[in-house]
Amino acid sequence: MDQGTTTNPLGAAVQAIRAARYVTAMTGAGLSVESGIPPFRGPGGLWTKHGEPPMNGYEQFLEDPKAAWEARLNPKGPMRVLWETLQAARPNPGHYALAEMEKSGTLRCLITQNVDDLHRAAGSTKLAEIHGNYTLVRCIECGGRRHRDEISLDQLPPVCESCGGIVKSDTVSFGEPIPGDVLRVCQEVSRDCDCMIVAGTSATVYPAAQFPIDVRQRGGVLIEINPYESELTPICNISLRGPAGEILPQLVDTLGAAS
Ligand code: APR
């Protein structure tokens, strides 16, 4: 099936989802635009406005973890905008629709590049947060995660209670390897997946962008949800052009109606 042959992409998407054995989704910043968090690229993107951040954030953290924590606790510029909108954001109908798809058994797993905790807040539990979660901190030695409210910031950088390692935000910095535990889940899920809904991502950052490509190369179906074209558009079977907060609920309603 290719998107050029269908005049009813929503119907085609429902048909593909119902025919699939293992449906997953991968989301990006576009999912949270309707929750008030700006994307990074494209219209209104933080990097579009302020330029891409340094690609060696993790190296800088390792060089001076105390300074990195102080900068994080007192963000400036685009990071301040991101931080403030993260604090204020609540899930939108797109997040709830994906949680509904998990609850109904349609969606097996959701890989998200977003660190905003909104999928979890909307009720998604089968979730792989490949770039981490801003409400958590993680030890860079043992990988142990805790909620950020459970650690003391009297001493910077905080150290891990279990192994004494340095603790950083769970959000993956540029140049930081994706933590092995979450990377393994993403690799297993995309290996088993034969239909992936790709919503709200420019698909420009790896390894996340590789998962839909692998699904497609193995003959799986890609359904894109995005108001604009992305790097993935040329290999997507179906493209649903529009905001995720409108299209995902339509998809869930049509799926339900068709059952
Ligand atoms: N609904 C769906 N998609 C939308 C919406 C919307 N309402 N608004 C914008 N988009 C699309 C844009 O067209 C764009 O393709 O969301 C995408 C956002 O792309 P990016 O800002 O690049 O976000 P993402 O793909 O998640 O970036 C990946 O880059 O900076 C790093 O770590 C950061 O996780 C992020 C990664």
PDB file of C-alpha atoms and ligand atoms in Angstrom:
ATOM      1  CA  MET A   1       0.000   0.000   0.000  1.00  0.00           C
ATOM      2  CA  ASP A   2       1.353   3.416  -0.678  1.00  0.00           C
ATOM      3  CA  GLN A   3      -0.045   6.784   0.243  1.00  0.00           C
ATOM      4  CA  GLY A   4      -0.337   7.853  -3.369  1.00  0.00           C
ATOM      5  CA  THR A   5      -3.143   5.360  -3.977  1.00  0.00           C
ATOM      6  CA  THR A   6      -5.461   6.274  -1.139  1.00  0.00           C
ATOM      7  CA  THR A   7      -8.021   9.088  -1.096  1.00  0.00           C
ATOM      8  CA  ASN A   8      -8.993   8.234   2.478  1.00  0.00           C
ATOM      9  CA  PRO A   9      -5.748   8.138   4.508  1.00  0.00           C
ATOM     10  CA  LEU A  10      -7.582   7.854   7.841  1.00  0.00           C
ATOM     11  CA  GLY A  11      -9.479   4.810   6.604  1.00  0.00           C
ATOM     12  CA  ALA A  12      -6.278   3.330   5.212  1.00  0.00           C
ATOM     13  CA  ALA A  13      -4.545   3.896   8.557  1.00  0.00           C
ATOM     14  CA  VAL A  14      -7.365   2.154  10.444  1.00  0.00           C
ATOM     15  CA  GLN A  15      -7.225  -0.755   7.999  1.00  0.00           C
ATOM     16  CA  ALA A  16      -3.435  -1.068   8.398  1.00  0.00           C
ATOM     17  CA  ILE A  17      -3.649  -0.932  12.204  1.00  0.00           C
ATOM     18  CA  ARG A  18      -6.379  -3.557  12.344  1.00  0.00           C
ATOM     19  CA  ALA A  19      -4.447  -5.854   9.973  1.00  0.00           C
ATOM     20  CA  ALA A  20      -1.188  -5.529  11.921  1.00  0.00           C
ATOM     21  CA  ARG A  21       0.138  -8.013  14.467  1.00  0.00           C
ATOM     22  CA  TYR A  22       2.288  -5.662  16.572  1.00  0.00           C
ATOM     23  CA  VAL A  23       1.433  -1.928  16.488  1.00  0.00           C
ATOM     24  CA  THR A  24       3.760   0.605  18.089  1.00  0.00           C
ATOM     25  CA  ALA A  25       4.092   4.363  18.023  1.00  0.00           C
ATOM     26  CA  MET A  26       7.001   6.768  18.144  1.00  0.00           C
ATOM     27  CA  THR A  27       6.385  10.371  19.138  1.00  0.00           C
ATOM     28  CA  GLY A  28       8.372  13.586  19.115  1.00  0.00           C
ATOM     29  CA  ALA A  29       8.044  17.175  20.255  1.00  0.00           C
ATOM     30  CA  GLY A  30       5.129  17.826  17.894  1.00  0.00           C
ATOM     31  CA  LEU A  31       2.898  15.721  20.184  1.00  0.00           C
ATOM     32  CA  SER A  32       3.331  18.335  22.929  1.00  0.00           C
ATOM     33  CA  VAL A  33       2.980  21.484  20.805  1.00  0.00           C
ATOM     34  CA  GLU A  34      -0.755  21.512  21.618  1.00  0.00           C
ATOM     35  CA  SER A  35       0.219  21.323  25.303  1.00  0.00           C
ATOM     36  CA  GLY A  36       2.138  24.593  24.938  1.00  0.00           C
ATOM     37  CA  ILE A  37       5.656  23.195  24.618  1.00  0.00           C
ATOM     38  CA  PRO A  38       7.421  24.543  21.509  1.00  0.00           C
ATOM     39  CA  PRO A  39       9.011  22.035  19.126  1.00  0.00           C
ATOM     40  CA  PHE A  40      12.743  22.190  18.425  1.00  0.00           C
ATOM     41  CA  ARG A  41      12.677  22.386  14.614  1.00  0.00           C
ATOM     42  CA  GLY A  42      10.249  23.644  12.009  1.00  0.00           C
ATOM     43  CA  PRO A  43       7.889  26.589  12.526  1.00  0.00           C
ATOM     44  CA  GLY A  44       8.143  28.006  16.072  1.00  0.00           C
ATOM     45  CA  GLY A  45      10.958  25.618  16.954  1.00  0.00           C
ATOM     46  CA  LEU A  46      13.373  26.518  19.753  1.00  0.00           C
ATOM     47  CA  TRP A  47      16.386  25.582  17.649  1.00  0.00           C
ATOM     48  CA  THR A  48      14.801  27.323  14.642  1.00  0.00           C
ATOM     49  CA  LYS A  49      14.722  30.549  16.680  1.00  0.00           C
ATOM     50  CA  HIS A  50      17.892  30.260  18.763  1.00  0.00           C
ATOM     51  CA  GLY A  51      20.089  27.839  16.739  1.00  0.00           C
ATOM     52  CA  GLU A  52      20.950  24.249  17.619  1.00  0.00           C
ATOM     53  CA  PRO A  53      22.537  23.825  21.096  1.00  0.00           C
ATOM     54  CA  PRO A  54      26.136  22.607  21.482  1.00  0.00           C
ATOM     55  CA  MET A  55      26.404  18.931  20.546  1.00  0.00           C
ATOM     56  CA  ASN A  56      28.762  18.183  23.447  1.00  0.00           C
ATOM     57  CA  GLY A  57      26.462  18.786  26.415  1.00  0.00           C
ATOM     58  CA  TYR A  58      27.413  15.456  27.999  1.00  0.00           C
ATOM     59  CA  GLU A  59      31.144  16.112  27.670  1.00  0.00           C
ATOM     60  CA  GLN A  60      30.613  19.497  29.337  1.00  0.00           C
ATOM     61  CA  PHE A  61      28.650  17.797  32.127  1.00  0.00           C
ATOM     62  CA  LEU A  62      31.460  15.297  32.777  1.00  0.00           C
ATOM     63  CA  GLU A  63      34.060  18.083  32.771  1.00  0.00           C
ATOM     64  CA  ASP A  64      32.226  20.071  35.454  1.00  0.00           C
ATOM     65  CA  PRO A  65      29.114  18.356  36.848  1.00  0.00           C
ATOM     66  CA  LYS A  66      28.658  21.056  39.533  1.00  0.00           C
ATOM     67  CA  ALA A  67      28.564  23.862  36.967  1.00  0.00           C
ATOM     68  CA  ALA A  68      26.249  21.814  34.766  1.00  0.00           C
ATOM     69  CA  TRP A  69      23.839  21.336  37.680  1.00  0.00           C
ATOM     70  CA  GLU A  70      23.991  25.051  38.538  1.00  0.00           C
ATOM     71  CA  ALA A  71      23.163  25.916  34.910  1.00  0.00           C
ATOM     72  CA  ARG A  72      20.315  23.405  34.950  1.00  0.00           C
ATOM     73  CA  LEU A  73      18.846  24.834  38.162  1.00  0.00           C
ATOM     74  CA  ASN A  74      19.041  28.320  36.712  1.00  0.00           C
ATOM     75  CA  PRO A  75      18.320  27.841  32.989  1.00  0.00           C
ATOM     76  CA  LYS A  76      18.731  30.763  30.592  1.00  0.00           C
ATOM     77  CA  GLY A  77      17.612  31.466  27.009  1.00  0.00           C
ATOM     78  CA  PRO A  78      15.857  28.670  25.100  1.00  0.00           C
ATOM     79  CA  MET A  79      16.389  26.198  27.950  1.00  0.00           C
ATOM     80  CA  ARG A  80      14.485  28.545  30.267  1.00  0.00           C
ATOM     81  CA  VAL A  81      11.600  28.704  27.783  1.00  0.00           C
ATOM     82  CA  LEU A  82      11.592  24.908  27.556  1.00  0.00           C
ATOM     83  CA  TRP A  83      11.794  24.551  31.345  1.00  0.00           C
ATOM     84  CA  GLU A  84       8.907  26.962  31.998  1.00  0.00           C
ATOM     85  CA  THR A  85       6.629  25.406  29.379  1.00  0.00           C
ATOM     86  CA  LEU A  86       7.448  21.901  30.679  1.00  0.00           C
ATOM     87  CA  GLN A  87       6.334  22.910  34.180  1.00  0.00           C
ATOM     88  CA  ALA A  88       3.033  24.348  32.910  1.00  0.00           C
ATOM     89  CA  ALA A  89       2.200  21.664  30.336  1.00  0.00           C
ATOM     90  CA  ARG A  90      -0.647  19.161  30.679  1.00  0.00           C
ATOM     91  CA  PRO A  91      -1.475  16.227  28.362  1.00  0.00           C
ATOM     92  CA  ASN A  92      -3.548  17.062  25.257  1.00  0.00           C
ATOM     93  CA  PRO A  93      -6.048  14.856  23.365  1.00  0.00           C
ATOM     94  CA  GLY A  94      -3.178  13.355  21.357  1.00  0.00           C
ATOM     95  CA  HIS A  95      -1.534  11.974  24.517  1.00  0.00           C
ATOM     96  CA  TYR A  96      -4.868  10.635  25.800  1.00  0.00           C
ATOM     97  CA  ALA A  97      -5.643   9.002  22.456  1.00  0.00           C
ATOM     98  CA  LEU A  98      -2.372   7.037  22.549  1.00  0.00           C
ATOM     99  CA  ALA A  99      -3.063   6.004  26.158  1.00  0.00           C
ATOM    100  CA  GLU A 100      -6.509   4.834  24.997  1.00  0.00           C
ATOM    101  CA  MET A 101      -4.910   2.798  22.202  1.00  0.00           C
ATOM    102  CA  GLU A 102      -2.701   1.087  24.800  1.00  0.00           C
ATOM    103  CA  LYS A 103      -5.657   0.416  27.095  1.00  0.00           C
ATOM    104  CA  SER A 104      -7.683  -1.134  24.249  1.00  0.00           C
ATOM    105  CA  GLY A 105      -4.742  -3.424  23.465  1.00  0.00           C
ATOM    106  CA  THR A 106      -4.167  -1.856  20.031  1.00  0.00           C
ATOM    107  CA  LEU A 107      -0.849  -0.217  20.918  1.00  0.00           C
ATOM    108  CA  ARG A 108       1.841  -2.581  22.254  1.00  0.00           C
ATOM    109  CA  CYS A 109       4.445   0.045  23.118  1.00  0.00           C
ATOM    110  CA  LEU A 110       5.090   3.765  22.749  1.00  0.00           C
ATOM    111  CA  ILE A 111       8.607   5.050  22.114  1.00  0.00           C
ATOM    112  CA  THR A 112       8.824   8.746  22.864  1.00  0.00           C
ATOM    113  CA  GLN A 113      11.643  11.226  22.296  1.00  0.00           C
ATOM    114  CA  ASN A 114       9.869  13.651  24.619  1.00  0.00           C
ATOM    115  CA  VAL A 115      11.125  14.234  28.156  1.00  0.00           C
ATOM    116  CA  ASP A 116       7.983  16.077  29.294  1.00  0.00           C
ATOM    117  CA  ASP A 117       6.294  13.176  31.186  1.00  0.00           C
ATOM    118  CA  LEU A 118       3.004  13.937  29.376  1.00  0.00           C
ATOM    119  CA  HIS A 119       2.490  10.413  27.987  1.00  0.00           C
ATOM    120  CA  ARG A 120       2.862   9.000  31.487  1.00  0.00           C
ATOM    121  CA  ALA A 121       0.547  11.717  32.867  1.00  0.00           C
ATOM    122  CA  ALA A 122      -2.062  10.779  30.214  1.00  0.00           C
ATOM    123  CA  GLY A 123      -1.980   7.140  31.357  1.00  0.00           C
ATOM    124  CA  SER A 124       0.474   5.442  28.962  1.00  0.00           C
ATOM    125  CA  THR A 125       2.440   2.753  30.817  1.00  0.00           C
ATOM    126  CA  LYS A 126       4.048   0.703  28.023  1.00  0.00           C
ATOM    127  CA  LEU A 127       6.460   3.505  27.367  1.00  0.00           C
ATOM    128  CA  ALA A 128      10.121   3.780  26.338  1.00  0.00           C
ATOM    129  CA  GLU A 129      11.373   7.314  27.019  1.00  0.00           C
ATOM    130  CA  ILE A 130      14.449   7.153  24.797  1.00  0.00           C
ATOM    131  CA  HIS A 131      15.638  10.683  25.687  1.00  0.00           C
ATOM    132  CA  GLY A 132      14.709  10.320  29.344  1.00  0.00           C
ATOM    133  CA  ASN A 133      12.221  12.104  31.564  1.00  0.00           C
ATOM    134  CA  TYR A 134      12.800  15.537  33.116  1.00  0.00           C
ATOM    135  CA  THR A 135      11.094  14.546  36.378  1.00  0.00           C
ATOM    136  CA  LEU A 136      13.732  11.846  37.012  1.00  0.00           C
ATOM    137  CA  VAL A 137      17.442  11.816  37.828  1.00  0.00           C
ATOM    138  CA  ARG A 138      19.846   9.000  36.885  1.00  0.00           C
ATOM    139  CA  CYS A 139      23.194   7.798  38.206  1.00  0.00           C
ATOM    140  CA  ILE A 140      25.773   7.817  35.416  1.00  0.00           C
ATOM    141  CA  GLU A 141      27.559   4.834  37.026  1.00  0.00           C
ATOM    142  CA  CYS A 142      24.835   2.306  37.909  1.00  0.00           C
ATOM    143  CA  GLY A 143      22.008   3.806  35.821  1.00  0.00           C
ATOM    144  CA  GLY A 144      19.679   3.872  38.824  1.00  0.00           C
ATOM    145  CA  ARG A 145      16.785   6.327  38.417  1.00  0.00           C
ATOM    146  CA  ARG A 146      14.773   8.173  41.084  1.00  0.00           C
ATOM    147  CA  HIS A 147      12.273  11.006  41.073  1.00  0.00           C
ATOM    148  CA  ARG A 148      14.087  14.337  41.211  1.00  0.00           C
ATOM    149  CA  ASP A 149      12.216  15.253  44.418  1.00  0.00           C
ATOM    150  CA  GLU A 150      13.783  12.271  46.193  1.00  0.00           C
ATOM    151  CA  ILE A 151      17.326  13.621  46.087  1.00  0.00           C
ATOM    152  CA  SER A 152      18.949  16.444  47.994  1.00  0.00           C
ATOM    153  CA  LEU A 153      20.472  19.288  45.989  1.00  0.00           C
ATOM    154  CA  ASP A 154      22.344  20.684  49.003  1.00  0.00           C
ATOM    155  CA  GLN A 155      25.548  19.255  47.556  1.00  0.00           C
ATOM    156  CA  LEU A 156      26.152  19.557  43.750  1.00  0.00           C
ATOM    157  CA  PRO A 157      26.483  17.306  41.919  1.00  0.00           C
ATOM    158  CA  PRO A 158      24.246  14.927  43.893  1.00  0.00           C
ATOM    159  CA  VAL A 159      25.677  11.443  44.363  1.00  0.00           C
ATOM    160  CA  CYS A 160      23.940   8.081  44.045  1.00  0.00           C
ATOM    161  CA  GLU A 161      22.852   6.576  47.366  1.00  0.00           C
ATOM    162  CA  SER A 162      23.452   3.056  46.022  1.00  0.00           C
ATOM    163  CA  CYS A 163      26.892   3.341  44.413  1.00  0.00           C
ATOM    164  CA  GLY A 164      28.202   6.856  45.078  1.00  0.00           C
ATOM    165  CA  GLY A 165      28.224   7.682  41.350  1.00  0.00           C
ATOM    166  CA  ILE A 166      27.426  11.147  40.043  1.00  0.00           C
ATOM    167  CA  VAL A 167      23.722  11.769  39.455  1.00  0.00           C
ATOM    168  CA  LYS A 168      22.419  13.839  36.541  1.00  0.00           C
ATOM    169  CA  SER A 169      19.024  14.615  35.091  1.00  0.00           C
ATOM    170  CA  ASP A 170      17.550  11.571  33.348  1.00  0.00           C
ATOM    171  CA  THR A 171      17.164  13.670  30.185  1.00  0.00           C
ATOM    172  CA  VAL A 172      19.785  12.508  27.669  1.00  0.00           C
ATOM    173  CA  SER A 173      22.241  15.299  26.826  1.00  0.00           C
ATOM    174  CA  PHE A 174      23.648  15.763  23.328  1.00  0.00           C
ATOM    175  CA  GLY A 175      26.604  13.432  22.999  1.00  0.00           C
ATOM    176  CA  GLU A 176      25.368  11.151  25.815  1.00  0.00           C
ATOM    177  CA  PRO A 177      24.821   7.491  24.945  1.00  0.00           C
ATOM    178  CA  ILE A 178      21.188   6.385  25.204  1.00  0.00           C
ATOM    179  CA  PRO A 179      20.943   4.398  28.485  1.00  0.00           C
ATOM    180  CA  GLY A 180      21.249   0.667  27.679  1.00  0.00           C
ATOM    181  CA  ASP A 181      18.023  -0.397  29.389  1.00  0.00           C
ATOM    182  CA  VAL A 182      15.745   1.892  27.397  1.00  0.00           C
ATOM    183  CA  LEU A 183      17.680   1.371  24.148  1.00  0.00           C
ATOM    184  CA  ARG A 184      17.182  -2.395  24.437  1.00  0.00           C
ATOM    185  CA  VAL A 185      13.414  -1.954  24.848  1.00  0.00           C
ATOM    186  CA  CYS A 186      13.263   0.300  21.767  1.00  0.00           C
ATOM    187  CA  GLN A 187      15.296  -2.171  19.700  1.00  0.00           C
ATOM    188  CA  GLU A 188      13.146  -5.154  20.749  1.00  0.00           C
ATOM    189  CA  VAL A 189       9.897  -3.264  20.145  1.00  0.00           C
ATOM    190  CA  SER A 190      10.857  -1.999  16.710  1.00  0.00           C
ATOM    191  CA  ARG A 191      12.149  -5.484  15.787  1.00  0.00           C
ATOM    192  CA  ASP A 192       8.730  -7.018  16.586  1.00  0.00           C
ATOM    193  CA  CYS A 193       6.714  -4.130  15.122  1.00  0.00           C
ATOM    194  CA  ASP A 194       4.901  -4.462  11.782  1.00  0.00           C
ATOM    195  CA  CYS A 195       3.028  -1.144  11.957  1.00  0.00           C
ATOM    196  CA  MET A 196       4.436   2.042  13.509  1.00  0.00           C
ATOM    197  CA  ILE A 197       2.536   5.291  14.010  1.00  0.00           C
ATOM    198  CA  VAL A 198       5.111   8.102  13.829  1.00  0.00           C
ATOM    199  CA  ALA A 199       3.633  11.266  15.269  1.00  0.00           C
ATOM    200  CA  GLY A 200       5.133  14.709  15.816  1.00  0.00           C
ATOM    201  CA  THR A 201       8.730  14.086  14.906  1.00  0.00           C
ATOM    202  CA  SER A 202      11.070  15.542  12.290  1.00  0.00           C
ATOM    203  CA  ALA A 203      12.890  12.172  12.411  1.00  0.00           C
ATOM    204  CA  THR A 204      16.274  13.905  12.301  1.00  0.00           C
ATOM    205  CA  VAL A 205      17.843  12.594  15.517  1.00  0.00           C
ATOM    206  CA  TYR A 206      19.385   9.129  15.807  1.00  0.00           C
ATOM    207  CA  PRO A 207      19.113   6.413  17.010  1.00  0.00           C
ATOM    208  CA  ALA A 208      15.373   7.235  17.411  1.00  0.00           C
ATOM    209  CA  ALA A 209      14.927   8.053  13.723  1.00  0.00           C
ATOM    210  CA  GLN A 210      16.362   4.653  12.780  1.00  0.00           C
ATOM    211  CA  PHE A 211      13.523   2.650  14.342  1.00  0.00           C
ATOM    212  CA  PRO A 212      10.792   3.592  11.806  1.00  0.00           C
ATOM    213  CA  ILE A 213      13.308   3.124   8.979  1.00  0.00           C
ATOM    214  CA  ASP A 214      14.050  -0.424  10.258  1.00  0.00           C
ATOM    215  CA  VAL A 215      10.312  -1.176  10.500  1.00  0.00           C
ATOM    216  CA  ARG A 216       9.795  -0.047   6.917  1.00  0.00           C
ATOM    217  CA  GLN A 217      12.848  -1.921   5.623  1.00  0.00           C
ATOM    218  CA  ARG A 218      11.421  -5.120   7.120  1.00  0.00           C
ATOM    219  CA  GLY A 219       8.175  -4.549   5.215  1.00  0.00           C
ATOM    220  CA  GLY A 220       6.228  -2.957   8.058  1.00  0.00           C
ATOM    221  CA  VAL A 221       3.744  -0.086   7.606  1.00  0.00           C
ATOM    222  CA  LEU A 222       4.580   3.490   8.648  1.00  0.00           C
ATOM    223  CA  ILE A 223       1.737   5.896   9.398  1.00  0.00           C
ATOM    224  CA  GLU A 224       2.922   9.496   9.777  1.00  0.00           C
ATOM    225  CA  ILE A 225       0.947  12.113  11.722  1.00  0.00           C
ATOM    226  CA  ASN A 226       2.403  15.582  11.180  1.00  0.00           C
ATOM    227  CA  PRO A 227       1.075  18.902   9.830  1.00  0.00           C
ATOM    228  CA  TYR A 228       4.198  19.082   7.658  1.00  0.00           C
ATOM    229  CA  GLU A 229       6.428  16.701   5.721  1.00  0.00           C
ATOM    230  CA  SER A 230       9.337  15.158   7.632  1.00  0.00           C
ATOM    231  CA  GLU A 231      12.476  13.192   6.779  1.00  0.00           C
ATOM    232  CA  LEU A 232      10.324  10.061   6.968  1.00  0.00           C
ATOM    233  CA  THR A 233       7.548  11.188   4.629  1.00  0.00           C
ATOM    234  CA  PRO A 234       9.093   9.625   1.496  1.00  0.00           C
ATOM    235  CA  ILE A 235       9.071   6.137   3.076  1.00  0.00           C
ATOM    236  CA  CYS A 236       5.724   6.385   4.896  1.00  0.00           C
ATOM    237  CA  ASN A 237       2.866   4.258   3.582  1.00  0.00           C
ATOM    238  CA  ILE A 238       0.268   6.700   4.902  1.00  0.00           C
ATOM    239  CA  SER A 239       0.602  10.370   5.899  1.00  0.00           C
ATOM    240  CA  LEU A 240      -2.123  12.012   7.972  1.00  0.00           C
ATOM    241  CA  ARG A 241      -1.484  15.740   7.586  1.00  0.00           C
ATOM    242  CA  GLY A 242      -2.579  17.713  10.603  1.00  0.00           C
ATOM    243  CA  PRO A 243      -2.057  18.239  14.330  1.00  0.00           C
ATOM    244  CA  ALA A 244      -1.705  15.106  16.433  1.00  0.00           C
ATOM    245  CA  GLY A 245      -4.158  16.458  19.005  1.00  0.00           C
ATOM    246  CA  GLU A 246      -6.895  16.306  16.343  1.00  0.00           C
ATOM    247  CA  ILE A 247      -5.845  13.322  14.227  1.00  0.00           C
ATOM    248  CA  LEU A 248      -5.064  10.786  16.966  1.00  0.00           C
ATOM    249  CA  PRO A 249      -8.531  11.089  18.595  1.00  0.00           C
ATOM    250  CA  GLN A 250     -10.098  10.726  15.120  1.00  0.00           C
ATOM    251  CA  LEU A 251      -7.995   7.590  14.603  1.00  0.00           C
ATOM    252  CA  VAL A 252      -9.095   6.136  17.948  1.00  0.00           C
ATOM    253  CA  ASP A 253     -12.764   6.974  17.274  1.00  0.00           C
ATOM    254  CA  THR A 254     -12.644   5.416  13.799  1.00  0.00           C
ATOM    255  CA  LEU A 255     -10.802   2.349  15.135  1.00  0.00           C
ATOM    256  CA  GLY A 256     -13.445   1.956  17.802  1.00  0.00           C
ATOM    257  CA  ALA A 257     -16.300   2.449  15.336  1.00  0.00           C
ATOM    258  CA  ALA A 258     -14.764  -0.108  12.975  1.00  0.00           C
ATOM    259  CA  SER A 259     -14.436  -2.790  15.680  1.00  0.00           C
TER     260      SER A 259
HETATM  261  N1  APR B   1       1.125  17.688  15.770  1.00  0.00           N
HETATM  262  C1  APR B   1       2.003  16.823  15.206  1.00  0.00           C
HETATM  263  N2  APR B   1       3.225  17.177  14.767  1.00  0.00           N
HETATM  264  C2  APR B   1       3.560  18.479  14.902  1.00  0.00           C
HETATM  265  C3  APR B   1       2.703  19.442  15.469  1.00  0.00           C
HETATM  266  C4  APR B   1       1.443  19.005  15.915  1.00  0.00           C
HETATM  267  N3  APR B   1       0.559  19.843  16.465  1.00  0.00           N
HETATM  268  N4  APR B   1       3.352  20.643  15.455  1.00  0.00           N
HETATM  269  C5  APR B   1       4.559  20.430  14.903  1.00  0.00           C
HETATM  270  N5  APR B   1       4.687  19.131  14.564  1.00  0.00           N
HETATM  271  C6  APR B   1       5.831  18.453  13.949  1.00  0.00           C
HETATM  272  C7  APR B   1       6.771  19.324  13.165  1.00  0.00           C
HETATM  273  O1  APR B   1       6.342  19.417  11.813  1.00  0.00           O
HETATM  274  C8  APR B   1       8.075  18.521  13.259  1.00  0.00           C
HETATM  275  O2  APR B   1       8.166  17.570  12.210  1.00  0.00           O
HETATM  276  O3  APR B   1       6.606  17.933  15.020  1.00  0.00           O
HETATM  277  C9  APR B   1       7.953  17.771  14.580  1.00  0.00           C
HETATM  278  C10 APR B   1       8.861  18.307  15.667  1.00  0.00           C
HETATM  279  O4  APR B   1      10.183  18.047  15.247  1.00  0.00           O
HETATM  280  P1  APR B   1      11.371  18.411  16.251  1.00  0.00           P
HETATM  281  O5  APR B   1      11.118  19.750  16.853  1.00  0.00           O
HETATM  282  O6  APR B   1      12.636  18.153  15.528  1.00  0.00           O
HETATM  283  O7  APR B   1      11.190  17.373  17.444  1.00  0.00           O
HETATM  284  P2  APR B   1      11.719  15.882  17.525  1.00  0.00           P
HETATM  285  O8  APR B   1      11.587  15.202  16.217  1.00  0.00           O
HETATM  286  O9  APR B   1      11.052  15.275  18.704  1.00  0.00           O
HETATM  287  O10 APR B   1      13.278  16.107  17.881  1.00  0.00           O
HETATM  288  C11 APR B   1      14.026  14.971  18.241  1.00  0.00           C
HETATM  289  O11 APR B   1      15.816  16.411  18.944  1.00  0.00           O
HETATM  290  O12 APR B   1      16.597  18.283  20.044  1.00  0.00           O
HETATM  291  C12 APR B   1      16.404  16.926  20.132  1.00  0.00           C
HETATM  292  O13 APR B   1      16.185  15.754  22.140  1.00  0.00           O
HETATM  293  C13 APR B   1      15.480  16.593  21.266  1.00  0.00           C
HETATM  294  O14 APR B   1      13.952  14.731  21.432  1.00  0.00           O
HETATM  295  C14 APR B   1      14.344  15.821  20.609  1.00  0.00           C
HETATM  296  C15 APR B   1      14.985  15.342  19.318  1.00  0.00           C
END
